[in-house]
Coordinates of C-alpha atoms and ligand atoms in Angstrom, one line a residue:
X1 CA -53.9 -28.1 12.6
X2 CA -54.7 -27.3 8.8
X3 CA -55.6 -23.9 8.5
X4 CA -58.8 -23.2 6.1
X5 CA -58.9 -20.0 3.6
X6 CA -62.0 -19.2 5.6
X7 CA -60.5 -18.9 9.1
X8 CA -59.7 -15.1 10.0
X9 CA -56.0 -14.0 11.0
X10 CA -55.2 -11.9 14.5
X11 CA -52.2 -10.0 13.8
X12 CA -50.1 -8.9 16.7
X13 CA -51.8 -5.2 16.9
X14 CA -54.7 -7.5 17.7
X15 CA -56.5 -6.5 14.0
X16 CA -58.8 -9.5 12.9
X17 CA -58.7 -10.3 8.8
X18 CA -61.8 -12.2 8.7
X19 CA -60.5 -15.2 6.2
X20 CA -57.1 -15.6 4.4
X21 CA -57.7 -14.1 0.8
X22 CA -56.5 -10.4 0.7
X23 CA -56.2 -7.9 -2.3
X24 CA -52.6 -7.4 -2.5
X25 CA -51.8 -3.5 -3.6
X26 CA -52.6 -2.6 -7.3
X27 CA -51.3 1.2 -8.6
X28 CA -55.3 2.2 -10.1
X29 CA -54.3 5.4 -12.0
X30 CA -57.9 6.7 -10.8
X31 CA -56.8 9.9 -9.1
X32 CA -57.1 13.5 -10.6
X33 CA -53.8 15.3 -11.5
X34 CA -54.0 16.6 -8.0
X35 CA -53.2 13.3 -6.8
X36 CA -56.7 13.6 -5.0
X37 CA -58.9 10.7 -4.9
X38 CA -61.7 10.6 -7.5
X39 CA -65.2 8.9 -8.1
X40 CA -63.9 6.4 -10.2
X41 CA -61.5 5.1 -7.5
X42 CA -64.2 5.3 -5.0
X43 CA -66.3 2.9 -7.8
X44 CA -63.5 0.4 -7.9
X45 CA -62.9 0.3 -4.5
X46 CA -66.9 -0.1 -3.8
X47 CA -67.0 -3.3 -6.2
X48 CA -64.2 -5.0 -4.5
X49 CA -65.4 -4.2 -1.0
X50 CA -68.7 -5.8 -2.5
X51 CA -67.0 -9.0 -3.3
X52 CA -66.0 -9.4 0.2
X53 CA -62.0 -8.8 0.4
X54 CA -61.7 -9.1 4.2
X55 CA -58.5 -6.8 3.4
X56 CA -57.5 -4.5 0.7
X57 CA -54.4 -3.0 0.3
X58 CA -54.4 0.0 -2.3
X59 CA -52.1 0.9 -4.9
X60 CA -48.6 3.1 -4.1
X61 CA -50.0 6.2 -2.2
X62 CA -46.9 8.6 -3.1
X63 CA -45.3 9.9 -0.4
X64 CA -43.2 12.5 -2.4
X65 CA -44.9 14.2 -5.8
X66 CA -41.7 14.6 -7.3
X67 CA -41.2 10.8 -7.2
X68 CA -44.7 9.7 -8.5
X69 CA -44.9 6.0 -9.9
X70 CA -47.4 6.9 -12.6
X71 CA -49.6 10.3 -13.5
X72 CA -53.0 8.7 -11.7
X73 CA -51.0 7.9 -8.0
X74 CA -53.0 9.4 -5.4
X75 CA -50.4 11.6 -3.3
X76 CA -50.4 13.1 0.1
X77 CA -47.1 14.7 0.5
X78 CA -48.5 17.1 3.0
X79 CA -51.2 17.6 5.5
X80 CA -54.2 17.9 3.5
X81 CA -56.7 20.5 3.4
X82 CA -60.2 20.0 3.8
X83 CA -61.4 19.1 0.3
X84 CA -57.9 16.8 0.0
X85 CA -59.2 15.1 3.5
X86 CA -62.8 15.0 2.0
X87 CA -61.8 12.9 -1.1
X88 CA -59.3 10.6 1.4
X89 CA -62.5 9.8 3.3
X90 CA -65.1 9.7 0.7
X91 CA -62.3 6.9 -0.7
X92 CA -61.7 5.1 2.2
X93 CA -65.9 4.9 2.8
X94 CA -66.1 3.3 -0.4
X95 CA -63.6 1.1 0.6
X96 CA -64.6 0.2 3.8
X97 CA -68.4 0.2 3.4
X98 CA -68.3 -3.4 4.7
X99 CA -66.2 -2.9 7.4
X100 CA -63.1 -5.0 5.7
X101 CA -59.6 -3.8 6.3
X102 CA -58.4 -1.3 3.8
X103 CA -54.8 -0.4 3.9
X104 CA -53.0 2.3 2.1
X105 CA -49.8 1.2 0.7
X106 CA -47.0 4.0 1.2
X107 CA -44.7 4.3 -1.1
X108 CA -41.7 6.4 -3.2
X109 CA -40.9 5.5 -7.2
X110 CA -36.9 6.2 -6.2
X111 CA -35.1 6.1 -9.2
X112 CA -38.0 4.3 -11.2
X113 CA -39.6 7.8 -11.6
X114 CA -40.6 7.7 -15.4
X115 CA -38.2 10.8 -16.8
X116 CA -41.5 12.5 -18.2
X117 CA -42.4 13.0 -14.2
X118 CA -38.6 13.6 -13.4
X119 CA -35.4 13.5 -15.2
X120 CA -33.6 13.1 -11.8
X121 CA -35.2 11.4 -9.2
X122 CA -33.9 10.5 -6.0
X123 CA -31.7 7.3 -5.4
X124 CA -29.4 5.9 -3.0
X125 CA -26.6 6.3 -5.4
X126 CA -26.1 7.3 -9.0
X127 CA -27.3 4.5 -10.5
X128 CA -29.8 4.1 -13.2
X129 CA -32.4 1.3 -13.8
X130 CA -30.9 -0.6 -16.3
X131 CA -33.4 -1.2 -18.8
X132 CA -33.1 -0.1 -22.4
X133 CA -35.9 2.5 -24.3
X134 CA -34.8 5.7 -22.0
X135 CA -38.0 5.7 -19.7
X136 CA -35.9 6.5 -16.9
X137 CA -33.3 9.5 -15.9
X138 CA -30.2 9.4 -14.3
X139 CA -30.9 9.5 -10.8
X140 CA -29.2 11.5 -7.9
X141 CA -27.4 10.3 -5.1
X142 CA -29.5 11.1 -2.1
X143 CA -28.3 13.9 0.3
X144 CA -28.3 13.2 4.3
X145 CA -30.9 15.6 4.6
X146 CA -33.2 14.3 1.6
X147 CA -32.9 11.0 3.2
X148 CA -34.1 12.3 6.6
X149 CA -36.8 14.1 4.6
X150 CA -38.3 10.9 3.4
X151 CA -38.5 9.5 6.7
X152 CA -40.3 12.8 7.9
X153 CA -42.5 11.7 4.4
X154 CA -43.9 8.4 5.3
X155 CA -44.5 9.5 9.3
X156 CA -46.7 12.3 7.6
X157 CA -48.9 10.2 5.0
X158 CA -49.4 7.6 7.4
X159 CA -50.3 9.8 10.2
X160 CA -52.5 11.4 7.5
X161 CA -53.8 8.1 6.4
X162 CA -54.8 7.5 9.9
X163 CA -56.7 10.1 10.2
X164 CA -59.0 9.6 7.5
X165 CA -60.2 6.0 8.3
X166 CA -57.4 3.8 6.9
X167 CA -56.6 1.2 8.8
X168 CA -53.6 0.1 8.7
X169 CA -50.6 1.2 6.2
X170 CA -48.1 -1.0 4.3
X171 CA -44.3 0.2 3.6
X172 CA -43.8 -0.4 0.1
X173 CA -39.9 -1.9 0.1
X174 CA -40.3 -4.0 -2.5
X175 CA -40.3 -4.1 -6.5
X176 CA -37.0 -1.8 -6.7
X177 CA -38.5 1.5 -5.7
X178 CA -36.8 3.8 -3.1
X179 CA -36.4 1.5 -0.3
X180 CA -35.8 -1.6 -1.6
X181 CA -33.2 -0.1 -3.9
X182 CA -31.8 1.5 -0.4
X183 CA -31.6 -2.7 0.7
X184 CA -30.1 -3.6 -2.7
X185 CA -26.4 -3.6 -3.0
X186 CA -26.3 -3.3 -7.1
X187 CA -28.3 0.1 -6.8
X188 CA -27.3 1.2 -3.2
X189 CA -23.3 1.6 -3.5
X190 CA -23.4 4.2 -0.6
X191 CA -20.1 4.1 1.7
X192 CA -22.1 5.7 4.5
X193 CA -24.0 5.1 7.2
X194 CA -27.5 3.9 4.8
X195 CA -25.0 1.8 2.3
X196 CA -22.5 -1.3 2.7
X197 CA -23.3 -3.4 5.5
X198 CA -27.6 -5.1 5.5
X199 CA -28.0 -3.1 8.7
X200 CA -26.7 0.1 7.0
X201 CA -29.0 -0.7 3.8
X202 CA -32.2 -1.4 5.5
X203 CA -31.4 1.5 7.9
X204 CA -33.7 3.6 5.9
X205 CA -36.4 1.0 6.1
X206 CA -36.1 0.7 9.8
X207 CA -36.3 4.3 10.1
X208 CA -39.5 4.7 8.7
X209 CA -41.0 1.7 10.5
X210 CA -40.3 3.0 13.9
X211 CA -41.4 6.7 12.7
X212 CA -44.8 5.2 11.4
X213 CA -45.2 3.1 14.7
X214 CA -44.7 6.2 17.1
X215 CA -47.3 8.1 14.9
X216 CA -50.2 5.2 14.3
X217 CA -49.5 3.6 17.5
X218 CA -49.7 0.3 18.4
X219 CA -52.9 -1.0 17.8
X220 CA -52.7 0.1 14.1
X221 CA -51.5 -2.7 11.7
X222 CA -48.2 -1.8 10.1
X223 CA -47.1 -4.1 7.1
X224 CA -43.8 -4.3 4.9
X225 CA -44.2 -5.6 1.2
X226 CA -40.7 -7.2 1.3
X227 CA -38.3 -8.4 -2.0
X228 CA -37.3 -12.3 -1.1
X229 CA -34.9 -11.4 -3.7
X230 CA -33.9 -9.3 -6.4
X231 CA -33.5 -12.1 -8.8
X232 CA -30.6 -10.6 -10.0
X233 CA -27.1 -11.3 -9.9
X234 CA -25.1 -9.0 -6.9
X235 CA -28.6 -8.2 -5.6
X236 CA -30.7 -8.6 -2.6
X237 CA -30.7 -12.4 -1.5
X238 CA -33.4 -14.4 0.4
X239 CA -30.7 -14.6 3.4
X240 CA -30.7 -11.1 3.8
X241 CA -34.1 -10.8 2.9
X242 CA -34.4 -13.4 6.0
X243 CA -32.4 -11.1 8.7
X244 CA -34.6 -7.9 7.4
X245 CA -37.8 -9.9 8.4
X246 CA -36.4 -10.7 11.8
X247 CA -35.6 -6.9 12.7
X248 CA -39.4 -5.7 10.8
X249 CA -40.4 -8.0 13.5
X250 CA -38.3 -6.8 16.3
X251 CA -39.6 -3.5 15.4
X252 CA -43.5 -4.8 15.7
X253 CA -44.6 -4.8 12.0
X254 CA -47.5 -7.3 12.1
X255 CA -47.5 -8.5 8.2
X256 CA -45.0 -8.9 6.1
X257 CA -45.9 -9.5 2.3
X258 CA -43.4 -11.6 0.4
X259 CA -42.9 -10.8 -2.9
X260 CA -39.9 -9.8 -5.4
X261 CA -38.2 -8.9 -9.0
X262 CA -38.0 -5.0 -9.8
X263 CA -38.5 -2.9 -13.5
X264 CA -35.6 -4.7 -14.4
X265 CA -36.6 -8.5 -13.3
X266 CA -40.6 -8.2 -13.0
X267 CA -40.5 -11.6 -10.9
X268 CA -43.4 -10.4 -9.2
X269 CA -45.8 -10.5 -12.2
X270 CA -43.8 -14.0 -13.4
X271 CA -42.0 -12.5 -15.9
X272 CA -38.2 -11.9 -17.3
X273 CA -38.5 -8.5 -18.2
X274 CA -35.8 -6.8 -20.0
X275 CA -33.1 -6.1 -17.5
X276 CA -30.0 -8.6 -16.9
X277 CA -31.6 -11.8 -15.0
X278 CA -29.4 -14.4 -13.3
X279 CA -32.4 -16.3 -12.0
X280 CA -35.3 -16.0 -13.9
X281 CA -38.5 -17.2 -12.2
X282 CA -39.2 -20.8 -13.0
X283 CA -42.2 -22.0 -14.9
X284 CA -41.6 -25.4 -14.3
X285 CA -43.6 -27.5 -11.7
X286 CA -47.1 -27.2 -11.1
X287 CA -47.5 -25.3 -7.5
X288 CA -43.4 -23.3 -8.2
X289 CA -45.1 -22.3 -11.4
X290 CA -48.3 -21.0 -9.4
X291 CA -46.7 -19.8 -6.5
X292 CA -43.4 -17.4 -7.6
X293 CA -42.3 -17.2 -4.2
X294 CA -43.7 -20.3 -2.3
X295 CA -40.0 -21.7 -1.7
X296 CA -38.8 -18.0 -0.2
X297 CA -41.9 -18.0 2.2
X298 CA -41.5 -21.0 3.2
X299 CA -37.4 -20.2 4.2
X300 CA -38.4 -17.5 6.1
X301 CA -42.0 -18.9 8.2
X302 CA -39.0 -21.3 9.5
X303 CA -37.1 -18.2 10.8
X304 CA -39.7 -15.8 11.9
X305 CA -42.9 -15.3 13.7
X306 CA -44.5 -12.5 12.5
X307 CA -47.5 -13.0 9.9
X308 CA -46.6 -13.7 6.5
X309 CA -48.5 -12.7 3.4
X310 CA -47.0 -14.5 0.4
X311 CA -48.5 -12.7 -3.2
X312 CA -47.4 -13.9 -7.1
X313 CA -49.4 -16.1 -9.3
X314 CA -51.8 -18.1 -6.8
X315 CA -54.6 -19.3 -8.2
X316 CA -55.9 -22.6 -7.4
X317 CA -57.7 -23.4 -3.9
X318 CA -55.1 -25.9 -3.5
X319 CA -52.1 -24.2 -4.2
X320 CA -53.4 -21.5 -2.1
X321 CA -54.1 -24.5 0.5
X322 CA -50.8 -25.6 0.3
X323 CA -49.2 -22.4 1.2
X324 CA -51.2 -22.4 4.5
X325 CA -50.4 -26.1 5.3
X326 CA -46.6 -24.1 5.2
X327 CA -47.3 -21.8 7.7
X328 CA -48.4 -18.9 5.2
X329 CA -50.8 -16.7 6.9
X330 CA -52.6 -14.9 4.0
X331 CA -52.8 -15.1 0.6
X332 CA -52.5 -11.9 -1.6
X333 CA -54.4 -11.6 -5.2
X334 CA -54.0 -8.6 -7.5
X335 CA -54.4 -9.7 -11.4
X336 CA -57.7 -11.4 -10.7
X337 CA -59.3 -8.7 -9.1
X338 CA -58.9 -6.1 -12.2
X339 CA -60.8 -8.0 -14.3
X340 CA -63.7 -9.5 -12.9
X341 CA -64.2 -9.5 -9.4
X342 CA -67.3 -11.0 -9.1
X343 CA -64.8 -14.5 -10.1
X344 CA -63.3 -14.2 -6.6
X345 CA -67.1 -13.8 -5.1
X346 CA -67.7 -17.4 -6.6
X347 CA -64.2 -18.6 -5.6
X348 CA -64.8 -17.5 -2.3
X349 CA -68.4 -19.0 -1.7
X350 CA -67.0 -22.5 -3.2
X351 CA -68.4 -22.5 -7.1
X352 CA -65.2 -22.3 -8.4
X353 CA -61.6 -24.6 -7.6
X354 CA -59.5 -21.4 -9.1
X355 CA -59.4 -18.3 -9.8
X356 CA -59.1 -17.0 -14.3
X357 CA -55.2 -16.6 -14.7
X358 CA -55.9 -13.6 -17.9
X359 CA -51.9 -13.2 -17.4
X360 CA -51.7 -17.1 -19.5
X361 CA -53.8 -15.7 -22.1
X362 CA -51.7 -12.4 -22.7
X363 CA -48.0 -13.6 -22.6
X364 CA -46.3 -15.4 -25.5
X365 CA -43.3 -17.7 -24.6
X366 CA -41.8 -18.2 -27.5
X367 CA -40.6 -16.2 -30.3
X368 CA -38.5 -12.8 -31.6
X369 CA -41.6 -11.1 -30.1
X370 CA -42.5 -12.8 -27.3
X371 CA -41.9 -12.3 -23.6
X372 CA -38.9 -14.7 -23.6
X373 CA -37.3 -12.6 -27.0
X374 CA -33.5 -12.2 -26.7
X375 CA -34.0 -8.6 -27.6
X376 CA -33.8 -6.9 -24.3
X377 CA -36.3 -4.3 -25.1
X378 CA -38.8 -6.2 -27.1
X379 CA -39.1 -8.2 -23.3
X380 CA -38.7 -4.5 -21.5
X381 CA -41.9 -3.6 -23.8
X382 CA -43.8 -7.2 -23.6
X383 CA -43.8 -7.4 -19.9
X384 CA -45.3 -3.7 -19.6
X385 CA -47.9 -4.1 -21.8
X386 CA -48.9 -7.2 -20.3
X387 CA -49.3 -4.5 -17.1
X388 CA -50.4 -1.9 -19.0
X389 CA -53.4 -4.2 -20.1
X390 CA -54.7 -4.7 -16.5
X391 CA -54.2 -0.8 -16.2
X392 CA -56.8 -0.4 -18.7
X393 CA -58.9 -3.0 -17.2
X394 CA -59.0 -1.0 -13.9
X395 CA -60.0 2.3 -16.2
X396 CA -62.9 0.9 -17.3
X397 CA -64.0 -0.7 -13.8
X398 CA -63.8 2.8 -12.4
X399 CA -65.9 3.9 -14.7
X400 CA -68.4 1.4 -14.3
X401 CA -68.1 -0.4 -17.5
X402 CA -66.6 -4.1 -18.1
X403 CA -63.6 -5.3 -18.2
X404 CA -62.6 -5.7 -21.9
X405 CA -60.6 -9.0 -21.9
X406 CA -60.3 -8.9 -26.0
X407 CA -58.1 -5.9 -26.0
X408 CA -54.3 -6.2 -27.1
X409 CA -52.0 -5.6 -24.9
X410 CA -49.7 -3.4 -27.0
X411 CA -52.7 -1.3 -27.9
X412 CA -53.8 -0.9 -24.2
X413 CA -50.6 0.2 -23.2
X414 CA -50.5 3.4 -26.3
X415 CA -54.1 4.3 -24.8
X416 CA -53.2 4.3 -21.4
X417 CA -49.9 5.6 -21.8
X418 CA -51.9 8.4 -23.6
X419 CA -54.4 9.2 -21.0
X420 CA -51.4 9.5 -18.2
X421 CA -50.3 11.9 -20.5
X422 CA -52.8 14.4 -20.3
X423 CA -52.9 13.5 -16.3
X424 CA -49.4 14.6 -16.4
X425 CA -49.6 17.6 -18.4
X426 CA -52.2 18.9 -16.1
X427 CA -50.4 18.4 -12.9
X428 CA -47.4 19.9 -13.9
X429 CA -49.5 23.2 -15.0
X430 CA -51.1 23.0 -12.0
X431 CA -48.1 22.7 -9.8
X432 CA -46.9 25.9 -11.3
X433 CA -49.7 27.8 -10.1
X434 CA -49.2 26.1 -7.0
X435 CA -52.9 24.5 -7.1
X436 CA -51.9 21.4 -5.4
X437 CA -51.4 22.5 -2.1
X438 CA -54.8 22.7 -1.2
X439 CA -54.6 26.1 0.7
X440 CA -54.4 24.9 4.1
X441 CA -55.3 27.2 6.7
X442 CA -54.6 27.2 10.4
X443 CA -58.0 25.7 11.3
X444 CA -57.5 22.7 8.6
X445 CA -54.6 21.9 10.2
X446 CA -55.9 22.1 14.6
X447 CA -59.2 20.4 12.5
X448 CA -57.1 17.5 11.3
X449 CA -54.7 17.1 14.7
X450 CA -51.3 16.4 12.8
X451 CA -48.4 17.5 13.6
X452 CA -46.5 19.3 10.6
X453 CA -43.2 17.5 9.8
X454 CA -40.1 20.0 11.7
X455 CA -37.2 18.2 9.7
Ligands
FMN501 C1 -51.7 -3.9 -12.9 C2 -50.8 -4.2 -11.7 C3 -50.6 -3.2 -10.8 C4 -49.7 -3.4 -9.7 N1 -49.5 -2.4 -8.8 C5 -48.8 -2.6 -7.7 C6 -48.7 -1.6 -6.7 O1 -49.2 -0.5 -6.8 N2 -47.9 -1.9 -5.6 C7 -47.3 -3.1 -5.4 O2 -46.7 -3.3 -4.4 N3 -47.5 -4.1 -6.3 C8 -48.2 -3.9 -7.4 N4 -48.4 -4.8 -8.3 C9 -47.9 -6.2 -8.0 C10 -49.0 -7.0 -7.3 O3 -49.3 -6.5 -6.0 C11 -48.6 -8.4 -7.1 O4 -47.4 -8.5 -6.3 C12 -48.4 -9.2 -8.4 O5 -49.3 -8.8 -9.4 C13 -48.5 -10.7 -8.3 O6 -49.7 -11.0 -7.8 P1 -50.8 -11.7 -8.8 O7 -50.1 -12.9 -9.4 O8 -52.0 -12.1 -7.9 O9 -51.2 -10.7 -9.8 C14 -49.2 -4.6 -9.5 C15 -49.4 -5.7 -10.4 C16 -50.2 -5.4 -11.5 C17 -50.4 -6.6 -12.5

């Protein structure tokens, strides 16, 4: 039977997602240099809840402060107080004023930490991210005991997210932070028991699922944004990316989100980017050119049950269409919905066959300059601007203004880069004076019904 974009989607926790056309997660950069939740995330989050996303996952909530994957992340790397838990809520109300699904993507930068954050983040081995301009230390090898601290990490913030009206949670272990670079073999060179073999790479992953499932429950959806591959060569395949599905599933995640590429290989944005590439993402035939990971989806629906979310370039109705004829079970958006919403409110209601593809309008594919340049940095700097201008986009939705689809990329990305500056300045002061923690006092803590983390 041919499923329709409008049909909704039981997941296996028996959470309904009233049609097929989810936000997939999109950093924002609209929290104070507390990492608290401000009014101009609650803005954004109000206008997409307006344009009817029966499910909205946010932007990497940062698990670890130290490991931040941009000044702007919201964090909750502890219990919060109760002006923390206020903002959470106020956020998630926003959010959720319609009643759709909002989820809060969890998440640890790993050794993509920009070296203005920290010069030495965390990592399962001593590897750096191999892209040229120095934006990124040299990371450290991970300890036992740090690893068993992350764990203890995302159980907290998603028992915390619970709390405060999320709900559901998605793992981030994709895009080459901390846990899919724990599942990669060319950054995860451990000889232990979280290196070498897949089971020993995605035992981190695992870890965390089953910790987050014991917390939440299970009637609270639990999703894993998953790399079909790393797209680069020695790196995480789709055959492993296969068997990594069939355990999240044996565990009872209910979604799995398929997408893929890292800093280096930005195949989930469509691009090259500036690292080495053995397989750069085709631009070829119509729907491969729409859909960057169609072909991956489509290997694993014939190998597992659970829900699949496949995200990365869909536009059309019948490229999206297509991808449910294959089994797909939802279809993620993010680059449309930072510039003008309202586009997916007359998608939705059937004015418009596709959704704007901005991304077409930004790139350049040929040239010394362009996003296909054989200088490795000029592609490193191309394909982060090109991000950099939807990060500006999102600035100016939170505070209520238009998007500004005229600006240059290059020229977004110094303004931004600016502003997360001065967010970053002032969280560093204020984590001096120790202004972050919120204070929590005995009765915040019996008020809020969390356990503190023992490990
Ligand atoms: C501005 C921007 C911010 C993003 N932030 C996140 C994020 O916080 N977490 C994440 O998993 N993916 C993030 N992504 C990737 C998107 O979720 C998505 O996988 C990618 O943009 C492809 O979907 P699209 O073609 O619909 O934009 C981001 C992408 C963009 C362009």
């Amino acid at each position: 039977m041919q499923v329709q974009l409008e049909r909704p989607v039981t997941l296996p926790c028996g959470a309904v997602i009233e049609h097929r056309l989810a936000k997939a997660a999109i950093t924002e950069g609209l929290a104070d240099p507390r990492g608290w939740p401000t009014k101009r995330l609650e803005r954004l989050y109000s206008g997409w809840a307006d344009v009817g996303f029966p499910l909205m996952i946010t932007g990497n909530v940062i698990v670890d402060a130290d490991h931040i994957e941009r000044p702007g992340n919201v964090i909750i790397d502890r219990v919060p107080g109760k002006a923390q838990r206020e903002a959470l809520e106020d956020w998630v109300a926003a959010g959720r004023k319609h009643g759709a699904h909002l989820w809060a993507q969890l998440s640890h930068s790993g050794r993509q930490t920009q070296k203005s954050v920290n010069g030495q983040p965390l990592s399962p081995s001593a590897i750096g991210v191999g892209l040229p301009g120095g934006l990124f230390g040299k990371p450290r090898a991970m300890t036992e005991a740090q690893i068993v601290q992350v764990i203890a990490s995302f159980r907290r913030a998603a028992e915390v997210c619970k709390s405060v009206g999320f709900t559901g949670v998605q793992i981030h272990a994709a895009h080459g932070y901390l846990l899919s670079s724990f599942l990669s073999p060319l950054a995860n060179r451990r000889d232990d028991q979280w290196g070498g073999s897949l089971d020993n790479r995605a035992r981190l992953l695992m870890r965390i699922v089953e910790e987050t499932r014991r917390v939440v429950g299970p009637e609270f959806p639990i999703c894993v944004k998953l790399n079909s591959a790393d797209f680069q060569k020695g790196g995480f395949v789709l055959e492993e990316c296969a068997q990594v599905a069939l355990m999240l599933e044996d565990a009872g995640v209910d979604l799995i989100e398929i997408s893929g590429g890292s800093y280096e290989n930005p195949a989930m944005i469509g691009e090259r980017g500036g690292g080495k590439s053995a397989d750069p993402p085709k631009r070829a035939s119509t729907v491969a050119r729409e859909a960057y990971f169609l072909e991956c989806a489509r290997a694993l629906r014939r190998r597992v049950n659970l829900p699949i979310m496949l995200t990365g370039g869909l536009r059309s109705r019948a490229g999206m269409q297509q991808a449910l004829d294959e089994g797909i079970d939802l279809i993620g958006l993010a680059r449309p919905a930072c510039v003008d919403p309202v586009s997916f409110a007359r998608f939705l209601i059937g004015e418009s066959e596709s959704l704007p593809c901005w991304e077409e309008n930004l790139r350049r594919d040929t040239g010394l300059l362009s996003n296909n340049s054989p200088l490795s940095l000029v592609r490193t700097i191309a394909s982060f601007a090109g991000i950099y201008w939807f990060y500006e986009q999102l600035y100016r939705l939170g505070d209520g203004r238009e998007a500004n689809t005229r600006a240059t990329p290059l020229l977004s990305m110094l303004r931004v880069m600016a502003a997360e500056r001065q967010i970053e300045a002032k969280r560093r002061k204020l984590r001096k004076t120790g202004a972050t923690t919120g204070n929590l006092t005995v009765a915040d803590i019996q008020a809020a019904r969390l356990r503190t983390v023992r490990d």
